[in-house]
Short mmCIF file of C-alpha atoms in Angstrom, two decimals:
data_model
loop_
_atom_site.label_atom_id
_atom_site.label_comp_id
_atom_site.label_asym_id
_atom_site.label_seq_id
_atom_site.Cartn_x
_atom_site.Cartn_y
_atom_site.Cartn_z
CA MET A 1 77.28 82.87 99.27
CA GLU A 2 79.78 84.60 97.41
CA GLU A 3 82.45 82.54 95.11
CA ILE A 4 85.09 84.68 93.86
CA LEU A 5 87.45 83.19 91.87
CA ASN A 6 91.82 83.34 91.08
CA TYR A 7 91.86 85.45 87.89
CA ILE A 8 95.09 83.65 85.45
CA ASP A 9 96.21 83.55 82.16
CA GLY A 10 92.98 85.83 80.68
CA ALA A 11 90.53 83.11 82.72
CA MET A 12 88.23 83.22 86.11
CA VAL A 13 90.47 79.90 87.23
CA PRO A 14 86.84 77.38 89.09
CA LEU A 15 87.76 76.79 93.03
CA GLU A 16 89.00 73.79 93.60
CA LEU A 17 86.88 71.80 96.10
CA GLY A 18 87.98 71.46 99.77
CA LYS A 19 90.61 74.94 98.92
CA THR A 20 88.41 77.09 100.40
CA ILE A 21 89.12 80.66 103.20
CA ASP A 22 85.45 81.67 104.26
CA VAL A 23 84.92 85.88 104.16
CA TYR A 24 82.78 87.38 106.63
CA ASN A 25 80.88 90.55 106.33
CA PRO A 26 82.24 93.11 109.21
CA SER A 27 79.08 95.09 109.60
CA ASN A 28 77.37 91.75 110.50
CA GLY A 29 79.17 89.00 110.94
CA GLN A 30 78.45 86.74 108.88
CA VAL A 31 79.52 84.70 106.16
CA TYR A 32 78.51 85.43 102.89
CA ALA A 33 81.58 84.41 100.20
CA HIS A 34 84.53 81.61 99.55
CA ILE A 35 87.87 81.86 97.99
CA PRO A 36 90.42 80.31 96.90
CA ASP A 37 93.18 78.81 99.46
CA SER A 38 95.60 79.05 97.03
CA ASP A 39 99.17 77.41 97.33
CA THR A 40 102.52 77.22 95.60
CA SER A 41 100.91 75.59 92.37
CA ASP A 42 98.04 78.53 91.98
CA ILE A 43 101.06 81.05 92.18
CA GLU A 44 103.01 78.75 89.99
CA LYS A 45 100.12 78.80 86.72
CA ALA A 46 100.24 82.99 87.82
CA VAL A 47 103.99 82.99 87.51
CA GLN A 48 104.32 81.33 84.55
CA ALA A 49 101.31 83.07 82.69
CA ALA A 50 103.25 86.45 83.33
CA LYS A 51 106.02 84.78 82.51
CA ASN A 52 104.38 83.87 79.30
CA ALA A 53 102.84 87.43 78.66
CA PHE A 54 105.52 89.31 79.28
CA PRO A 55 107.74 90.16 75.87
CA LYS A 56 104.37 90.59 73.94
CA TRP A 57 103.22 93.00 76.51
CA ALA A 58 106.70 95.15 76.75
CA ALA A 59 106.48 95.45 73.64
CA THR A 60 103.06 96.58 73.09
CA SER A 61 103.51 100.43 71.93
CA ILE A 62 102.87 102.96 75.72
CA THR A 63 99.61 103.90 73.42
CA GLU A 64 97.77 100.76 73.58
CA ARG A 65 98.83 100.15 77.28
CA HIS A 66 98.05 103.85 77.88
CA ASP A 67 94.66 102.74 76.30
CA ILE A 68 93.42 99.16 77.43
CA LEU A 69 94.50 101.40 81.18
CA SER A 70 92.05 104.25 80.25
CA LYS A 71 89.29 101.94 79.57
CA ILE A 72 89.80 99.93 82.63
CA ALA A 73 89.59 103.57 84.22
CA ASP A 74 86.60 104.08 82.41
CA LEU A 75 85.07 100.30 83.78
CA ILE A 76 85.53 101.26 87.09
CA ASP A 77 83.72 104.62 86.93
CA GLN A 78 81.26 102.67 84.92
CA ASN A 79 80.45 100.40 87.71
CA LEU A 80 81.08 103.13 90.97
CA ASP A 81 78.08 101.42 92.72
CA LEU A 82 78.45 98.18 92.30
CA LEU A 83 82.21 98.45 93.36
CA ALA A 84 81.40 100.67 96.51
CA GLU A 85 78.83 98.62 97.48
CA ALA A 86 81.31 95.55 97.71
CA GLU A 87 83.91 97.64 98.89
CA SER A 88 82.08 98.76 101.98
CA ARG A 89 80.17 95.43 102.41
CA ASP A 90 84.04 93.36 102.31
CA ASN A 91 85.64 96.08 104.52
CA GLY A 92 82.97 98.01 107.11
CA LYS A 93 83.29 101.05 105.71
CA PRO A 94 80.26 103.81 105.85
CA LEU A 95 78.62 103.33 101.72
CA TRP A 96 79.72 106.96 101.31
CA LEU A 97 83.11 106.85 101.74
CA SER A 98 83.59 104.10 99.46
CA LYS A 99 81.73 106.18 97.41
CA LYS A 100 83.12 108.90 97.91
CA VAL A 101 87.14 107.83 98.12
CA ASP A 102 87.84 104.43 97.47
CA ILE A 103 86.63 103.44 94.17
CA PRO A 104 86.86 106.36 92.83
CA ARG A 105 90.30 106.85 93.60
CA GLY A 106 90.91 102.84 91.81
CA SER A 107 89.84 104.70 89.18
CA ASP A 108 92.25 107.91 89.00
CA ASN A 109 95.25 105.29 90.22
CA MET A 110 94.93 103.29 86.34
CA ARG A 111 94.05 106.34 84.70
CA PHE A 112 97.08 108.41 85.80
CA PHE A 113 99.49 106.24 84.99
CA ALA A 114 98.03 105.45 82.08
CA ASN A 115 98.68 108.78 81.35
CA ALA A 116 101.88 109.26 83.00
CA ILE A 117 103.88 106.87 81.13
CA THR A 118 103.46 108.63 78.25
CA GLN A 119 105.62 111.71 79.47
CA PHE A 120 108.15 109.30 81.12
CA SER A 121 111.49 109.86 79.12
CA SER A 122 114.77 108.70 79.06
CA GLU A 123 117.72 111.07 79.79
CA SER A 124 120.85 111.41 77.36
CA HIS A 125 123.93 113.16 78.15
CA GLU A 126 126.86 114.00 75.23
CA MET A 127 130.53 114.45 76.63
CA GLN A 128 133.37 114.52 74.50
CA GLY A 129 133.22 112.29 71.55
CA ALA A 130 130.89 110.26 72.30
CA ILE A 131 126.87 111.08 73.86
CA ASN A 132 125.04 108.99 76.64
CA TYR A 133 121.45 107.67 76.67
CA THR A 134 119.48 105.67 79.24
CA LEU A 135 116.52 103.18 78.93
CA ARG A 136 113.69 102.48 80.99
CA GLU A 137 113.00 98.77 80.98
CA PRO A 138 110.26 97.12 82.37
CA LEU A 139 111.42 94.03 84.65
CA GLY A 140 109.61 91.22 84.51
CA VAL A 141 107.04 89.85 86.42
CA ILE A 142 106.03 91.72 89.16
CA GLY A 143 104.80 90.07 93.04
CA THR A 144 102.31 92.86 94.58
CA ILE A 145 100.44 92.36 97.56
CA SER A 146 97.40 95.11 98.91
CA PRO A 147 96.23 95.12 102.39
CA TRP A 148 93.21 95.02 103.74
CA ASN A 149 92.27 98.37 105.09
CA LEU A 150 91.54 100.62 101.31
CA PRO A 151 90.95 97.35 98.79
CA LEU A 152 90.79 98.64 96.13
CA TYR A 153 92.34 101.95 96.53
CA LEU A 154 96.20 99.92 96.84
CA PHE A 155 95.30 97.18 94.92
CA THR A 156 94.53 99.74 92.03
CA TRP A 157 97.72 101.70 93.53
CA LYS A 158 100.83 98.98 92.77
CA ILE A 159 99.26 97.25 89.35
CA ALA A 160 98.72 100.61 87.84
CA PRO A 161 102.43 101.84 87.38
CA ALA A 162 103.41 98.44 87.38
CA LEU A 163 101.42 97.28 84.28
CA ALA A 164 101.99 100.81 82.40
CA ALA A 165 105.85 100.21 82.47
CA GLY A 166 105.20 97.13 80.20
CA ASN A 167 105.76 94.43 83.10
CA THR A 168 103.89 91.72 84.17
CA VAL A 169 101.74 91.40 87.06
CA VAL A 170 101.19 88.71 90.00
CA ALA A 171 98.87 90.67 92.56
CA LYS A 172 97.50 89.35 95.54
CA PRO A 173 95.21 90.91 97.49
CA SER A 174 94.07 90.57 100.82
CA GLU A 175 92.00 87.80 101.67
CA VAL A 176 89.83 89.71 104.16
CA THR A 177 88.75 92.52 101.37
CA PRO A 178 88.70 90.21 98.23
CA LEU A 179 85.56 91.16 96.37
CA THR A 180 86.28 94.51 94.68
CA ALA A 181 89.74 92.37 93.41
CA PHE A 182 88.20 89.98 92.33
CA LEU A 183 85.36 92.30 90.45
CA PHE A 184 88.42 94.32 89.26
CA SER A 185 89.66 90.72 87.50
CA LYS A 186 86.31 91.32 85.90
CA ILE A 187 86.72 94.41 84.34
CA CYS A 188 90.06 93.50 83.00
CA ILE A 189 88.68 90.97 80.96
CA GLU A 190 86.10 93.75 79.42
CA ALA A 191 88.52 95.52 78.94
CA GLY A 192 90.85 93.97 76.97
CA LEU A 193 93.78 93.32 78.91
CA PRO A 194 96.05 90.68 77.10
CA SER A 195 96.13 86.78 79.36
CA GLY A 196 98.64 86.70 81.59
CA VAL A 197 99.15 90.42 82.13
CA LEU A 198 97.40 90.87 85.58
CA ASN A 199 97.35 87.37 87.43
CA VAL A 200 95.01 88.14 91.09
CA VAL A 201 95.84 85.33 93.58
CA HIS A 202 93.67 85.43 96.53
CA GLY A 203 94.23 83.67 99.08
CA LEU A 204 97.46 84.10 103.31
CA GLY A 205 99.62 85.36 103.39
CA HIS A 206 101.65 82.96 105.26
CA THR A 207 101.33 80.58 101.87
CA ALA A 208 100.38 82.56 98.63
CA GLY A 209 101.71 85.53 99.56
CA ALA A 210 104.55 84.29 100.42
CA ALA A 211 105.18 81.56 97.58
CA ILE A 212 104.77 85.52 95.21
CA VAL A 213 108.05 86.31 97.24
CA GLU A 214 110.38 83.30 96.70
CA HIS A 215 109.74 82.79 94.39
CA LYS A 216 112.52 83.30 91.33
CA ASP A 217 111.55 84.63 88.33
CA VAL A 218 109.66 87.45 90.08
CA LYS A 219 111.52 90.67 89.80
CA ALA A 220 110.23 92.94 92.04
CA ILE A 221 108.37 93.54 94.83
CA SER A 222 105.49 95.72 96.02
CA PHE A 223 104.20 94.83 99.89
CA THR A 224 101.72 97.76 101.89
CA GLY A 225 101.21 96.09 104.71
CA SER A 226 103.16 95.77 108.15
CA THR A 227 106.01 96.78 110.05
CA ARG A 228 106.49 92.69 110.93
CA VAL A 229 104.64 91.62 107.76
CA GLY A 230 107.21 93.87 105.78
CA LYS A 231 110.76 92.44 107.91
CA GLU A 232 110.00 88.96 106.89
CA ILE A 233 109.48 89.87 102.99
CA ALA A 234 112.44 91.24 103.12
CA THR A 235 113.84 88.77 105.29
CA ILE A 236 113.42 86.34 101.47
CA ALA A 237 114.07 88.69 99.18
CA ALA A 238 116.86 91.05 99.68
CA PRO A 239 119.61 87.87 99.51
CA GLU A 240 117.36 86.83 96.43
CA PHE A 241 118.11 90.91 94.75
CA LYS A 242 114.97 91.47 94.50
CA LYS A 243 113.74 95.07 93.95
CA LEU A 244 111.45 95.55 97.18
CA SER A 245 109.06 98.71 98.08
CA LEU A 246 107.56 98.45 101.01
CA GLU A 247 104.93 100.96 102.72
CA MET A 248 104.60 99.56 106.35
CA GLY A 249 103.51 100.60 109.57
CA GLY A 250 103.20 104.88 110.64
CA LYS A 251 101.95 106.36 114.35
CA ASN A 252 101.81 110.01 112.65
CA PRO A 253 101.61 112.44 115.38
CA ASN A 254 98.89 115.93 114.23
CA VAL A 255 101.29 118.62 116.00
CA ILE A 256 98.92 121.55 116.52
CA PHE A 257 99.84 125.15 117.29
CA ALA A 258 97.85 128.34 119.48
CA ASP A 259 98.33 130.67 116.10
CA CYS A 260 95.82 127.40 113.61
CA ASP A 261 93.02 128.42 112.06
CA TYR A 262 91.04 126.64 114.68
CA ASP A 263 87.77 125.70 113.13
CA LYS A 264 89.61 124.45 110.32
CA MET A 265 91.82 121.99 112.59
CA LEU A 266 89.14 121.17 114.47
CA LYS A 267 87.16 119.56 111.67
CA THR A 268 90.22 117.60 109.70
CA THR A 269 91.14 116.41 113.18
CA LEU A 270 88.54 114.85 113.64
CA ASN A 271 88.75 113.58 110.05
CA SER A 272 92.56 112.60 110.72
CA SER A 273 92.15 110.90 113.58
CA PHE A 274 88.56 108.38 112.95
CA SER A 275 88.40 107.83 108.81
CA ASN A 276 88.05 105.00 107.63
CA GLN A 277 87.50 102.91 111.27
CA GLY A 278 91.46 105.09 112.39
CA GLN A 279 92.63 102.29 109.51
CA ILE A 280 94.15 104.11 107.13
CA CYS A 281 98.17 104.16 107.26
CA LEU A 282 98.19 107.22 107.56
CA CYS A 283 96.01 108.85 110.52
CA GLY A 284 96.67 110.68 113.09
CA SER A 285 96.23 108.84 116.06
CA ARG A 286 99.08 111.29 118.38
CA ILE A 287 97.77 114.57 118.65
CA LEU A 288 99.90 117.54 120.50
CA VAL A 289 99.11 120.24 121.15
CA GLU A 290 99.84 123.30 121.89
CA ARG A 291 99.24 123.86 125.49
CA SER A 292 97.54 127.66 126.01
CA ILE A 293 94.69 125.63 123.91
CA TYR A 294 94.80 122.20 124.96
CA ASP A 295 91.24 122.83 127.32
CA ARG A 296 89.99 124.61 124.69
CA PHE A 297 90.09 121.94 122.29
CA LYS A 298 89.68 118.75 124.78
CA THR A 299 86.27 120.11 125.04
CA ASP A 300 85.59 120.32 121.60
CA PHE A 301 87.31 117.50 119.98
CA ILE A 302 85.88 115.38 122.24
CA THR A 303 81.63 116.79 122.78
CA LEU A 304 82.66 116.20 118.42
CA THR A 305 83.74 113.11 119.12
CA LYS A 306 81.02 111.98 120.43
CA GLU A 307 78.64 112.92 118.59
CA MET A 308 79.54 110.64 115.62
CA LYS A 309 77.63 107.68 115.29
CA VAL A 310 78.62 104.68 114.90
CA GLY A 311 76.88 102.09 112.67
CA ASP A 312 75.35 99.98 109.78
CA PRO A 313 78.31 100.44 107.06
CA PHE A 314 74.83 101.31 105.07
CA ALA A 315 72.53 103.15 106.45
CA GLU A 316 72.24 107.76 106.68
CA GLY A 317 74.19 108.95 108.44
CA THR A 318 76.39 106.38 109.70
CA ARG A 319 79.83 108.61 110.15
CA THR A 320 82.39 105.12 112.17
CA GLY A 321 81.67 101.71 110.60
CA ALA A 322 82.67 97.79 111.51
CA MET A 323 86.29 96.77 112.32
CA VAL A 324 87.54 94.81 109.51
CA SER A 325 87.46 91.56 111.44
CA LYS A 326 86.35 89.86 114.68
CA VAL A 327 89.59 89.77 115.37
CA HIS A 328 91.69 92.84 114.16
CA MET A 329 88.57 94.00 116.82
CA GLU A 330 89.39 92.29 119.42
CA LYS A 331 93.36 93.43 118.70
CA VAL A 332 92.21 97.13 118.93
CA LEU A 333 89.77 96.47 122.55
CA SER A 334 93.11 94.43 123.90
CA CYS A 335 94.84 97.91 122.64
CA ILE A 336 92.63 100.15 125.11
CA LYS A 337 92.64 98.18 127.88
CA LEU A 338 96.62 97.71 127.50
CA ALA A 339 96.08 101.76 127.45
CA LYS A 340 93.99 102.65 131.03
CA ASP A 341 96.55 99.81 133.42
CA GLU A 342 99.42 101.93 131.60
CA GLY A 343 97.07 104.49 133.39
CA GLY A 344 96.01 106.25 130.73
CA LYS A 345 92.66 108.40 131.00
CA ILE A 346 89.92 107.32 128.34
CA LEU A 347 88.44 110.38 127.22
CA ALA A 348 85.26 108.85 125.22
CA GLY A 349 84.47 105.57 123.45
CA GLY A 350 87.05 102.76 124.70
CA GLU A 351 84.63 99.85 124.60
CA ARG A 352 82.37 98.31 122.08
CA VAL A 353 78.87 99.15 120.22
CA PHE A 354 76.08 97.07 119.52
CA PRO A 355 74.37 98.78 116.94
CA GLU A 356 70.69 97.81 116.76
CA GLY A 357 69.89 94.51 114.45
CA LYS A 358 73.44 94.38 113.54
CA GLU A 359 74.92 93.56 117.03
CA LYS A 360 77.45 90.25 116.02
CA GLY A 361 78.80 93.57 113.99
CA TYR A 362 82.54 94.47 114.90
CA TYR A 363 82.05 97.93 116.12
CA ILE A 364 84.37 100.08 118.25
CA ALA A 365 83.44 104.07 119.73
CA PRO A 366 85.70 106.02 118.33
CA THR A 367 87.97 106.78 121.80
CA ILE A 368 89.98 109.05 122.72
CA ILE A 369 93.41 108.45 125.37
CA GLU A 370 95.08 111.72 127.32
CA GLY A 371 97.67 111.64 129.99
CA LEU A 372 100.30 108.89 129.02
CA PRO A 373 104.23 109.38 128.31
CA SER A 374 104.99 109.78 125.09
CA ASP A 375 106.71 106.84 125.73
CA CYS A 376 104.67 104.13 126.29
CA ARG A 377 103.34 101.61 124.68
CA THR A 378 100.41 102.34 123.30
CA ASN A 379 102.39 106.08 121.64
CA GLN A 380 104.91 103.92 120.46
CA GLU A 381 102.94 100.86 118.70
CA GLU A 382 100.87 100.44 115.73
CA ILE A 383 96.84 100.42 117.06
CA PHE A 384 95.36 100.66 113.40
CA GLY A 385 91.66 101.76 114.82
CA PRO A 386 89.68 104.43 116.25
CA VAL A 387 91.74 105.20 118.49
CA VAL A 388 93.82 108.33 119.35
CA THR A 389 95.95 109.89 122.33
CA MET A 390 96.36 113.56 123.65
CA MET A 391 98.73 115.52 125.31
CA PRO A 392 100.36 118.62 125.32
CA PHE A 393 103.08 120.67 124.56
CA ASP A 394 105.04 123.84 125.42
CA SER A 395 107.37 124.92 123.27
CA GLU A 396 107.89 124.35 118.88
CA ASN A 397 111.45 121.88 120.44
CA GLU A 398 108.91 120.23 122.37
CA ALA A 399 106.33 119.41 119.62
CA ILE A 400 109.44 118.15 116.93
CA ASP A 401 110.94 116.09 120.10
CA LEU A 402 107.73 114.87 120.63
CA ALA A 403 106.67 114.09 116.90
CA ASN A 404 109.35 112.60 116.18
CA ASP A 405 109.50 110.21 119.53
CA SER A 406 108.66 107.27 117.71
CA SER A 407 110.28 104.30 115.75
CA TYR A 408 107.62 104.82 112.90
CA GLY A 409 108.16 108.38 110.41
CA LEU A 410 105.66 107.71 108.45
CA SER A 411 104.22 111.27 108.24
CA CYS A 412 102.38 114.53 110.16
CA THR A 413 100.43 116.95 110.15
CA LEU A 414 101.50 120.36 111.77
CA TRP A 415 98.80 123.40 111.99
CA THR A 416 100.53 126.51 112.31
CA ASN A 417 99.69 130.19 110.71
CA ASP A 418 102.93 131.09 110.75
CA VAL A 419 104.69 130.37 107.18
CA SER A 420 109.00 130.57 109.13
CA ARG A 421 107.07 127.70 111.59
CA SER A 422 105.89 125.45 108.55
CA HIS A 423 109.11 125.14 106.98
CA ARG A 424 111.44 124.86 109.78
CA VAL A 425 109.15 122.57 111.30
CA SER A 426 108.92 120.55 108.61
CA LYS A 427 111.96 120.14 108.31
CA LYS A 428 113.01 118.82 111.20
CA ILE A 429 110.03 116.24 111.39
CA HIS A 430 111.44 113.05 110.80
CA ALA A 431 108.11 111.86 108.60
CA GLY A 432 108.44 110.84 104.29
CA ILE A 433 105.42 113.19 104.20
CA VAL A 434 104.20 116.58 106.00
CA TRP A 435 100.78 117.58 105.30
CA VAL A 436 100.67 121.81 106.35
CA ASN A 437 96.91 123.08 107.66
CA THR A 438 96.14 119.48 105.48
CA TRP A 439 95.53 116.58 105.64
CA LEU A 440 94.90 113.39 103.36
CA HIS A 441 95.88 115.50 100.49
CA ARG A 442 97.48 114.10 97.59
CA ASP A 443 98.66 114.90 94.81
CA LEU A 444 99.46 110.87 92.33
CA ARG A 445 102.16 112.87 90.68
CA THR A 446 104.03 113.40 94.34
CA PRO A 447 106.20 111.06 96.12
CA PHE A 448 104.79 108.54 98.71
CA GLY A 449 106.19 106.29 101.63
CA GLY A 450 108.13 106.82 105.23
CA VAL A 451 111.53 107.00 106.46
CA LYS A 452 112.74 104.21 109.88
CA ASN A 453 110.12 101.41 110.00
CA SER A 454 106.98 102.58 108.17
CA GLY A 455 109.05 101.35 105.16
CA ILE A 456 111.14 101.70 102.81
CA GLY A 457 111.79 102.88 98.88
CA ARG A 458 108.60 105.35 97.77
CA GLU A 459 105.63 105.04 94.98
CA GLY A 460 103.69 107.77 93.39
CA GLY A 461 104.06 109.29 89.47
CA PHE A 462 107.76 109.33 88.20
CA GLU A 463 109.45 107.14 92.00
CA ALA A 464 107.16 104.17 91.04
CA LEU A 465 107.97 104.13 86.65
CA ARG A 466 111.28 104.56 87.98
CA PHE A 467 110.58 101.84 90.72
CA PHE A 468 108.97 98.67 87.86
CA THR A 469 111.80 100.07 85.54
CA GLU A 470 116.02 98.88 85.46
CA PRO A 471 117.56 101.77 83.88
CA LYS A 472 120.60 101.21 81.14
CA ASN A 473 123.12 102.79 80.10
CA VAL A 474 124.39 103.13 76.49
CA CYS A 475 127.47 104.74 75.42
CA ILE A 476 127.54 105.24 71.82
CA LYS A 477 131.20 107.17 70.31
CA TYR A 478 131.21 109.01 67.35
#
């Protein structure tokens, strides 16, 4: 049984007896670890450590911050196999996916912001008889709350720019997938990150997470998760005038025009529908297809979907692993039942899977649903699983209307070889990100985030560094 510890003020803090939470391996349904059930007292210790460490860290040279964050990135690379195994055991995703995407992206995040801070310049504005210059100063103690779908990937996505900008951090990873954050804490010690600069506190959202949001000394909150929780955070933090970055849900359209590169589109659509068991906020869960190729696409897509191997994340050839938890698996299955009740036709999947030797694991077959109107609950509510709906469209304007018929606005994928159409439609889509003839193609310099119920603020590149700093203008008269 693994004992996962809090990382506070540069040290791993022993568990207090009777205050633990079970952590399950989703591939077999068994408890494999315990984490601290942290409360306000644990958060108080972490915030105080971060507050004490802030003045010295903020005064640390950019070169030194760069070197420490780069060292952390190097250690992530050196521990790729260990971290990937931990991520797959914790989350249920295939091991090849952890090795190819999740863990490398964790080191990329640290290295990118280590370098970005060296290029983050201030502005100056000359006027008659005077000059203005703008300083970008760190805020102080930052609270970050990261989700379970991409645990190390999104954990580092938040803490890297916060630390690079000179802030100190109290971070709460998801209680469902805590292992790589725990291993990352050990890496920080090895890399020589000063005590108190980063504090990792494990626990539940409504206790440990809420305590971070409510704490008067936490100056900003960066959160990724559900829209429901994001609204609760905003309700608490906004009256305290804390800075907020909320990256929340999505119900992303995948718009396919007949003039697309069909083979490339088909292969990518399989990935954008079911990667990470559909547990990525950017998955294209509403597939909109021009009617002239709808039947062809439907036949080919069903065939490829049914060929996807569902099973043990550590088995060779597995394309779809386990859902992250029993609770989430049951939620997704209830969404599939709702789709049937609403009149949807299941074209593939739609049921729980029991792989040999892993019968107690949390597996769902990749699911395709047809025949539902755009305004039904299945097409309006985020499912966050291996479930997509399909519907045809007849014109460009209809495709745009269907794509925008959602309270969410995170991303959209657009397939067309018409250059004019790609620009025209992208302009009219209500989303923070539009991918044309690709999906999940990320340049870390670009702004990331959504509109409507998908969130507020932007992460990535200088947008993140601006969020984690406060501008101060200085005007000097000659």
